[in-house]
PDB file of C-alpha atoms in Angstrom:
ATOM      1  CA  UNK A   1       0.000   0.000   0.000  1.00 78.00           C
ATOM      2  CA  UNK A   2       1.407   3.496  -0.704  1.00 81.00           C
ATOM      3  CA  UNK A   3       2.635   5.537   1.864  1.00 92.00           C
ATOM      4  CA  UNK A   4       3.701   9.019   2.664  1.00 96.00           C
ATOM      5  CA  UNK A   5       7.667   8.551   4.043  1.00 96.00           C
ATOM      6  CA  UNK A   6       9.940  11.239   5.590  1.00 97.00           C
ATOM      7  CA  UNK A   7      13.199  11.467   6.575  1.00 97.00           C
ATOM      8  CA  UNK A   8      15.377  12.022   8.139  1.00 97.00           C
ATOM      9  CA  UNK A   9      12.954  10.607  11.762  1.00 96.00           C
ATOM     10  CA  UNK A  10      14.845  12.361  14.239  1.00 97.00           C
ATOM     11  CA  UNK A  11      17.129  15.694  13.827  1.00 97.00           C
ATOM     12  CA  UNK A  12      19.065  17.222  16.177  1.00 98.00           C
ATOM     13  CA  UNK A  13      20.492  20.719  15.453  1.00 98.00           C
ATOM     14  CA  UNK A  14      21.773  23.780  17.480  1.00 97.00           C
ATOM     15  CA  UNK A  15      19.508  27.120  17.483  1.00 97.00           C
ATOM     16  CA  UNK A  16      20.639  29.528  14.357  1.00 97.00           C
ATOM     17  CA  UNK A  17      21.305  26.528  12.076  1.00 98.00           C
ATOM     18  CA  UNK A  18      19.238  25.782   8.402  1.00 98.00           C
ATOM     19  CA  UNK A  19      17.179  22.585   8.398  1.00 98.00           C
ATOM     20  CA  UNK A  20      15.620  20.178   5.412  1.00 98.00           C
ATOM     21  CA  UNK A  21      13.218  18.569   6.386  1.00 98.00           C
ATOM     22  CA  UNK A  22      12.037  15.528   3.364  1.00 97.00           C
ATOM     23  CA  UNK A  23       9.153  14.237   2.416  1.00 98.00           C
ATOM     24  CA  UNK A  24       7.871  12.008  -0.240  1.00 97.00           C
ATOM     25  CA  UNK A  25       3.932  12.000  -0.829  1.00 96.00           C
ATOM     26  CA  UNK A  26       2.266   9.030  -2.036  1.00 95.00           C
ATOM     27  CA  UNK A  27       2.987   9.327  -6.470  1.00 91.00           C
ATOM     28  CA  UNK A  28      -0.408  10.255  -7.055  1.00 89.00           C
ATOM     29  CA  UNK A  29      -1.675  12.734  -4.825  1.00 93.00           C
ATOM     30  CA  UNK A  30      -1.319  16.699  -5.777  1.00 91.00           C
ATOM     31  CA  UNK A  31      -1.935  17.978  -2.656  1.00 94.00           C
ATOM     32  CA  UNK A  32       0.979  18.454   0.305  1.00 96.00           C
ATOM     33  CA  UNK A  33       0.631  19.617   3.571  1.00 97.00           C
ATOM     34  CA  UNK A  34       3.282  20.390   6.257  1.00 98.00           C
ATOM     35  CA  UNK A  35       2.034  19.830  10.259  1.00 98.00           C
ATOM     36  CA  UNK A  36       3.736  20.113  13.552  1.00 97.00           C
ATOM     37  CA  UNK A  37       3.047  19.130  16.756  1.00 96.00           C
ATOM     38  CA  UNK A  38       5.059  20.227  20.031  1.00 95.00           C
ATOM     39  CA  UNK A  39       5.448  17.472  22.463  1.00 91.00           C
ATOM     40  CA  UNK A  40       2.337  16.611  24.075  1.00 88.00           C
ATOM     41  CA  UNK A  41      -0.009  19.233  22.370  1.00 91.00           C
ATOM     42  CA  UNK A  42      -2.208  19.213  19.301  1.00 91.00           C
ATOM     43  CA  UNK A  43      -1.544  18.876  15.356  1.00 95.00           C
ATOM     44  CA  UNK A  44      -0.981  22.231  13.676  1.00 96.00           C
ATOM     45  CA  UNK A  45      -1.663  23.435  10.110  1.00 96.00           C
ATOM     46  CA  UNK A  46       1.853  25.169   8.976  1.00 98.00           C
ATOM     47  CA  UNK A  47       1.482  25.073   5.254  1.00 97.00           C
ATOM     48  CA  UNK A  48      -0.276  23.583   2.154  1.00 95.00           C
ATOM     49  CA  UNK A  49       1.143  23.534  -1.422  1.00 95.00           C
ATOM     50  CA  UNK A  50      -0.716  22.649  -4.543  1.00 92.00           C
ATOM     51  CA  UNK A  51       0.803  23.096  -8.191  1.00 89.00           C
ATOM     52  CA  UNK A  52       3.835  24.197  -7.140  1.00 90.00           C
ATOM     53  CA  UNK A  53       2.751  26.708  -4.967  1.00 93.00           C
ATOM     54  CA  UNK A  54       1.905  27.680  -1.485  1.00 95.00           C
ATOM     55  CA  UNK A  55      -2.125  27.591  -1.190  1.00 93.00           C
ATOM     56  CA  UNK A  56      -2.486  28.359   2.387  1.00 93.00           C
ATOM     57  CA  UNK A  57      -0.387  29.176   5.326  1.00 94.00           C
ATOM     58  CA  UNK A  58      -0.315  29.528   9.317  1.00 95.00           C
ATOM     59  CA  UNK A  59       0.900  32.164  11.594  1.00 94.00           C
ATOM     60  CA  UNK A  60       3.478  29.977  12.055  1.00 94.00           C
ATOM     61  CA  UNK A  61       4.766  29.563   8.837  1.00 96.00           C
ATOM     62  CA  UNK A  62       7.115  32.870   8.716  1.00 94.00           C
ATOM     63  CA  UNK A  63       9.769  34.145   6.829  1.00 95.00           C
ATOM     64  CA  UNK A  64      11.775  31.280   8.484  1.00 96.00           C
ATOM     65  CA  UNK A  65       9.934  28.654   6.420  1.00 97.00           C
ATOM     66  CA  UNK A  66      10.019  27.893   2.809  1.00 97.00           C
ATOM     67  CA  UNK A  67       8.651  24.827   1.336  1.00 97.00           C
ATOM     68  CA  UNK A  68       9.406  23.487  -2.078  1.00 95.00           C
ATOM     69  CA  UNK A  69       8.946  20.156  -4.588  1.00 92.00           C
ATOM     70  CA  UNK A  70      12.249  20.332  -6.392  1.00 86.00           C
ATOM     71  CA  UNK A  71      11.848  17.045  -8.542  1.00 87.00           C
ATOM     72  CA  UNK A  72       8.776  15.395  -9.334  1.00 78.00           C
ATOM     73  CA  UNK A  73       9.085  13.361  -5.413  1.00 87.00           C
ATOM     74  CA  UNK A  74      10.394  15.455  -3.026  1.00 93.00           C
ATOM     75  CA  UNK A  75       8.986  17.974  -0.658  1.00 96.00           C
ATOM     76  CA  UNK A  76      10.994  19.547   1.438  1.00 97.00           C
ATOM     77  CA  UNK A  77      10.487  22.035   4.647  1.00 98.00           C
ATOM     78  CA  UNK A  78      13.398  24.369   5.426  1.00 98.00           C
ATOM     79  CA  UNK A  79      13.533  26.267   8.559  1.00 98.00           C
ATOM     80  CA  UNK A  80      16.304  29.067   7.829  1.00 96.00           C
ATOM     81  CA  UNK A  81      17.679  30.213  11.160  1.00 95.00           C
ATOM     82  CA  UNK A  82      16.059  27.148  13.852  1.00 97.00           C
ATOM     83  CA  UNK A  83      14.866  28.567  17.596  1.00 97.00           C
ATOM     84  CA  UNK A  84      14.463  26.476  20.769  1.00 97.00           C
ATOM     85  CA  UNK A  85      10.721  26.552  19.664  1.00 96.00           C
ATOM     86  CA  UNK A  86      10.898  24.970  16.432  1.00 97.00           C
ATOM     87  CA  UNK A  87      11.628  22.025  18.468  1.00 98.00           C
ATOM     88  CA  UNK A  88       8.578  19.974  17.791  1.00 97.00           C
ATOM     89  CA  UNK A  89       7.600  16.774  15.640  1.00 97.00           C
ATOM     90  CA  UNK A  90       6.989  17.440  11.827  1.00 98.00           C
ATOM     91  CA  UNK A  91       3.971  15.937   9.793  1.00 97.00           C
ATOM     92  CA  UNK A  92       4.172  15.685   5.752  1.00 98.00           C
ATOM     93  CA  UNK A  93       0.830  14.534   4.447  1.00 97.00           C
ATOM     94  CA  UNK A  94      -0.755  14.053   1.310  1.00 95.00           C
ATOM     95  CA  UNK A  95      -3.818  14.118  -0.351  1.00 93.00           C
ATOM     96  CA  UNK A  96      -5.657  13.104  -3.722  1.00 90.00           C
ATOM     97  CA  UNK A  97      -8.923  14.547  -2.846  1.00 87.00           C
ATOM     98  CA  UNK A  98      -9.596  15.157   0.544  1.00 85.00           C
ATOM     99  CA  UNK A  99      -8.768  12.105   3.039  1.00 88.00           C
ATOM    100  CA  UNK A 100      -5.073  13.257   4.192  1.00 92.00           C
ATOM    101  CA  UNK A 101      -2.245  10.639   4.438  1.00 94.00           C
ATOM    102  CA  UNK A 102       0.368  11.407   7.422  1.00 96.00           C
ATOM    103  CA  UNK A 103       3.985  10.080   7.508  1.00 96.00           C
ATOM    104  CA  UNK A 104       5.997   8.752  10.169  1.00 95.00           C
ATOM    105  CA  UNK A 105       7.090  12.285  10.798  1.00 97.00           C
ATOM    106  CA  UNK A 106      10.413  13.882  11.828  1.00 97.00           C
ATOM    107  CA  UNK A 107      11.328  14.796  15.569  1.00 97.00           C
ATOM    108  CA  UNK A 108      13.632  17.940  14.967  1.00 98.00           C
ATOM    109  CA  UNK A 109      15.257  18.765  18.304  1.00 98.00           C
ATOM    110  CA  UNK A 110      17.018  22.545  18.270  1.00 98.00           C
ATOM    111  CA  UNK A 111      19.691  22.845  21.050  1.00 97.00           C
TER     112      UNK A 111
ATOM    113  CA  UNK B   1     -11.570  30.703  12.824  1.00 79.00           C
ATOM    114  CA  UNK B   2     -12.542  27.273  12.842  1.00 84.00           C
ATOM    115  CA  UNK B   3     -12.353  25.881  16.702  1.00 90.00           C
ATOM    116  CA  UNK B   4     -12.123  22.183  17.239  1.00 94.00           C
ATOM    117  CA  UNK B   5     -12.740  21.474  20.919  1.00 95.00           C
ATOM    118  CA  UNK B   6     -12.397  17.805  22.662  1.00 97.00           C
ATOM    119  CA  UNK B   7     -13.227  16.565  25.379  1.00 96.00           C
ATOM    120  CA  UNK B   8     -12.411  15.043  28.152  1.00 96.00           C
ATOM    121  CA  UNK B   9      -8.674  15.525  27.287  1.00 95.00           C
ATOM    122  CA  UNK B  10      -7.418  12.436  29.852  1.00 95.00           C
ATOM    123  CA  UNK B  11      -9.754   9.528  30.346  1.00 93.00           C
ATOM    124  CA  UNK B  12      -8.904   6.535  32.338  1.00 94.00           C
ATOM    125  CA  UNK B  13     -11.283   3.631  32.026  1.00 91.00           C
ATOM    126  CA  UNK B  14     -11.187  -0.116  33.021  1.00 94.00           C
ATOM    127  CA  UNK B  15     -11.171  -2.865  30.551  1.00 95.00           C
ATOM    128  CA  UNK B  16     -14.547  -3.451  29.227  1.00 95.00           C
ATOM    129  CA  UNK B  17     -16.370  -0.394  29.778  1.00 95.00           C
ATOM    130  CA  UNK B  18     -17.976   1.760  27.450  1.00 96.00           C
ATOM    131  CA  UNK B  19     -17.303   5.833  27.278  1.00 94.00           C
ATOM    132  CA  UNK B  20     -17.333   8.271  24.239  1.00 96.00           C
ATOM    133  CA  UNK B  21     -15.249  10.980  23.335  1.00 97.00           C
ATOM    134  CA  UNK B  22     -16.833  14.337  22.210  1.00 98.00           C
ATOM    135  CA  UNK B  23     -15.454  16.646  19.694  1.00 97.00           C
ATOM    136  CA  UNK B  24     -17.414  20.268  18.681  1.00 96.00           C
ATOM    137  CA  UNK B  25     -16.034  22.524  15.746  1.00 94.00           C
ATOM    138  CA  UNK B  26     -17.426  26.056  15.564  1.00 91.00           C
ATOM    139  CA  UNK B  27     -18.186  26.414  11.886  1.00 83.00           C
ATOM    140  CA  UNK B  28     -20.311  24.093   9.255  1.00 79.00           C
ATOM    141  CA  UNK B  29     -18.827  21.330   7.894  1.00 76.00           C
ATOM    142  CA  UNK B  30     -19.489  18.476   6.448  1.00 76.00           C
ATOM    143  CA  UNK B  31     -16.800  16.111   7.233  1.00 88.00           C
ATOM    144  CA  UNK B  32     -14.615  15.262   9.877  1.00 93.00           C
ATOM    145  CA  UNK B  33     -12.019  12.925  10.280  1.00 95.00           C
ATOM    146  CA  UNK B  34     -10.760  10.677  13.650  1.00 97.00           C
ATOM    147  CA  UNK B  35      -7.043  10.205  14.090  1.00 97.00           C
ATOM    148  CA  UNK B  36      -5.196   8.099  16.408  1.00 97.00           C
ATOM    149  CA  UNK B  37      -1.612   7.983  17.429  1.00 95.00           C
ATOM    150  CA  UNK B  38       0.556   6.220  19.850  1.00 94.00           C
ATOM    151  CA  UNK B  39       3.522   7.805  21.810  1.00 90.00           C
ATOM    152  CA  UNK B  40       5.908   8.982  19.467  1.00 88.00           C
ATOM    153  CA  UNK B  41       4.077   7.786  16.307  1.00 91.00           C
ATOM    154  CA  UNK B  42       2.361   9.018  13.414  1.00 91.00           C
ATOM    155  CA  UNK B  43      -1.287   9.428  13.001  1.00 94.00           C
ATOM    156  CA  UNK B  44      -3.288   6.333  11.790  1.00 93.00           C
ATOM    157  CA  UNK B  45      -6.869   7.661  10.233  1.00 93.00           C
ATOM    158  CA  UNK B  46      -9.738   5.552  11.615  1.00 96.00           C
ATOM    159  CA  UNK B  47     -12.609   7.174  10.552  1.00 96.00           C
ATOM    160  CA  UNK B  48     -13.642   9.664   7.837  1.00 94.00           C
ATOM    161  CA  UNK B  49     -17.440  11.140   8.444  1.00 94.00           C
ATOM    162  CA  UNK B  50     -18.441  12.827   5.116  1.00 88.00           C
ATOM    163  CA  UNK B  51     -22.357  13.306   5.930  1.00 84.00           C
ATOM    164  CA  UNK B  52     -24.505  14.391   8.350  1.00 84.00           C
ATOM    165  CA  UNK B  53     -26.116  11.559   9.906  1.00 86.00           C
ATOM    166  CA  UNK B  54     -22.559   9.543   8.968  1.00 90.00           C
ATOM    167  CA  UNK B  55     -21.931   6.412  11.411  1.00 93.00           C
ATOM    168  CA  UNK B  56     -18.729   4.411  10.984  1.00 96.00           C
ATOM    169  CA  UNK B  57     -17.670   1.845  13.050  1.00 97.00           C
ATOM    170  CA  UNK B  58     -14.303  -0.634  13.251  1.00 95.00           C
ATOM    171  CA  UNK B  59     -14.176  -3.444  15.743  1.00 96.00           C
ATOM    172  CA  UNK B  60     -15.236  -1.942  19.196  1.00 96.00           C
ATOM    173  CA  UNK B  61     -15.243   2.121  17.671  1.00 97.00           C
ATOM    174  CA  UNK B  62     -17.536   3.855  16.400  1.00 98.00           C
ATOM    175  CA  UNK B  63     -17.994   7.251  15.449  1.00 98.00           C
ATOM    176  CA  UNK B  64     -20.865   9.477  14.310  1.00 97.00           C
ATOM    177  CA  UNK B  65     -21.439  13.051  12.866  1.00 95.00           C
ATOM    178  CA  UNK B  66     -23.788  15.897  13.722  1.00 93.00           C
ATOM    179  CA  UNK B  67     -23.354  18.236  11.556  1.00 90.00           C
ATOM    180  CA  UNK B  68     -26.546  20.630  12.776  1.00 91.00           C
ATOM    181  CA  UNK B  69     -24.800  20.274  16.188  1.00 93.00           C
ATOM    182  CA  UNK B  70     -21.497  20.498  14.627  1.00 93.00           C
ATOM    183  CA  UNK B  71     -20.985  17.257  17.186  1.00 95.00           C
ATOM    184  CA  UNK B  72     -18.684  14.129  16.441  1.00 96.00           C
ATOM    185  CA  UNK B  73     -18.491  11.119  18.687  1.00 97.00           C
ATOM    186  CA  UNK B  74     -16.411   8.601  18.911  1.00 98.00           C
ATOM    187  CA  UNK B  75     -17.635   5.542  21.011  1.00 97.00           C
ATOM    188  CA  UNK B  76     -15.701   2.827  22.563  1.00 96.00           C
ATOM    189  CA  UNK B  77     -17.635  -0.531  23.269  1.00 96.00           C
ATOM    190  CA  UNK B  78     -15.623  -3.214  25.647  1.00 93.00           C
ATOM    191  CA  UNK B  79     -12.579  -1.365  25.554  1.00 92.00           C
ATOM    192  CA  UNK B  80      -9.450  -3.534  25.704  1.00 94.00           C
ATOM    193  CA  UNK B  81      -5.984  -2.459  26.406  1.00 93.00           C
ATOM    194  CA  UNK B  82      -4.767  -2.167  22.774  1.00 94.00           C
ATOM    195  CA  UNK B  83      -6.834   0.840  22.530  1.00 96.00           C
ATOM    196  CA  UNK B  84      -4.886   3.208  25.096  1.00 96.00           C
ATOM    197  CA  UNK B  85      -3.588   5.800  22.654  1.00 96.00           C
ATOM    198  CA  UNK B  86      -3.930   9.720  21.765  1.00 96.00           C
ATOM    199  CA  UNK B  87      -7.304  10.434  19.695  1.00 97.00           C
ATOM    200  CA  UNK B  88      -7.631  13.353  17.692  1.00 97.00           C
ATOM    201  CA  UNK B  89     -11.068  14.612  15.748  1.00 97.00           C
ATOM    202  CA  UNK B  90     -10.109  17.014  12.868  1.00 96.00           C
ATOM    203  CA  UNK B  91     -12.565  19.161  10.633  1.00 93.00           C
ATOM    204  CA  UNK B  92     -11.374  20.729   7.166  1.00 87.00           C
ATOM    205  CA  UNK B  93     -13.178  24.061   5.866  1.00 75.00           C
ATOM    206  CA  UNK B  94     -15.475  21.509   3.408  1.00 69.00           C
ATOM    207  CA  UNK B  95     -13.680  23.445   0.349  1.00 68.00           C
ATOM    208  CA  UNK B  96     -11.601  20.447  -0.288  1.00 64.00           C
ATOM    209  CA  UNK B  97      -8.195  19.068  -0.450  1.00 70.00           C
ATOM    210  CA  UNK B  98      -7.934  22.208   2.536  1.00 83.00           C
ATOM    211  CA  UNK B  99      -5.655  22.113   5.471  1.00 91.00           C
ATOM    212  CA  UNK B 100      -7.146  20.077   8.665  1.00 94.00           C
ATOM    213  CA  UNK B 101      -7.799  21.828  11.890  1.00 94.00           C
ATOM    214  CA  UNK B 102      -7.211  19.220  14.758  1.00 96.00           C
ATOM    215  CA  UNK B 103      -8.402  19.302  18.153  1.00 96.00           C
ATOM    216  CA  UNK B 104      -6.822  19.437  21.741  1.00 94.00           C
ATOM    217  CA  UNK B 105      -6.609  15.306  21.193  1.00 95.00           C
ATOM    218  CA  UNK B 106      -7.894  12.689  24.119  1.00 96.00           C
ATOM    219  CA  UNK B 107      -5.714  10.542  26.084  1.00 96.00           C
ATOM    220  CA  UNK B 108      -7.063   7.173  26.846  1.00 96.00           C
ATOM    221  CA  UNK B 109      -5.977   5.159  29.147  1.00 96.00           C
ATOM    222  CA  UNK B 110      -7.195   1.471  29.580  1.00 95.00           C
ATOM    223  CA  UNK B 111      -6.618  -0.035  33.242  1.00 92.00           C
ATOM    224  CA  UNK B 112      -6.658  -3.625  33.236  1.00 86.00           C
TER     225      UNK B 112
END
């Protein structure tokens, strides 16, 4: 069964540094969403990108953040300059109509 | 700004009782989706709700939609110890393919 994969699954990295973040969405979908969630709180919306764009974004999603689908695969979430904050666990998913697909996620840890 | 509330947040229940989880949004919608994930895991969809009136159920869950009420329930039957997890309802803007809002998630606990 297809499935949405990320990777790296854990990150560590020290506060001012750039971070990738990699996803691949299941081949069919055209919809791609970024999500994180801080430990122990709720899922939150940071970004959704359709035809090689950005549809929608959060509060969250600031100048720090860029998203991008350089090949026909990848989707990648860079956070420019990391804080203590961006600490958190990171959600690709993927959609083909509306039902979302989630990967495994990435735990980014900022030091 | 769309408002998904849950509740209770923590519930601790002995093995083979019943309980359901509530979960209100604040605007219309028409579907609404129920999430689950375990400690330091992903989130595994369980249920998607695309009508008013909707019922789904898997095993000893099952969820229904209110969408006059703007009211989703999910219902455990028997519950067992496999289901202790994190559940999470989560309502989209009913544009499609549009970004999910989640709620504050429900932390189950089964005693044995």
């Amino acid at each position: 069964e297809p499935e949405v994969t990320q990777t790296p699954s854990h990150q560590v990295t020290q506060m001012g540094q750039e971070v990738i973040l990699r996803c691949v969405p299941i081949s069919n979908h055209l919809y791609f969403y970024w999500y994180r969630q801080i430990l122990g709180q709720k899922v939150e919306f940071l970004v959704s990108f359709y035809n090689n764009e950005i549809s929608e974004k959060s509060e969250i999603f600031d100048d720090q953040f860029s998203v991008e689908r350089p090949d026909g695969s990848n989707f990648t979430l860079k956070i420019r300059s990391t804080k203590l904050e961006d600490s958190a666990m990171y959600f690709c998913a993927s959609t083909e109509t509306y039902e979302q697909y989630f990967g495994p996620g990435t735990r980014l840890t900022v030091t | 700004e769309l408002k998904v509330e849950q509740n209770p947040l923590f519930l601790s229940m002995q093995e083979g009782k019943n309980y359901t989880i509530y979960c209100n949004y604040s605007t219309t919608s028409d579907r609404l989706y129920w999430y689950r994930q375990d400690p330091g895991k992903s989130l595994e969809s369980l249920f998607v709700l695309l009508s008013n009136g909707a019922v789904k159920q898997e095993g000893r869950l099952m969820a229904s939609l209110d969408t006059k009420a703007r009211l989703s329930t999910l219902h455990i039957t028997a519950a067992v110890h496999d289901l202790s997890a994190t559940y999470f309802c989560a309502v989209d803007n009913n544009f499609g393919n549009e970004k999910l809002t989640f709620g504050t998630g429900t932390r189950l606990t089964i005693i044995p």
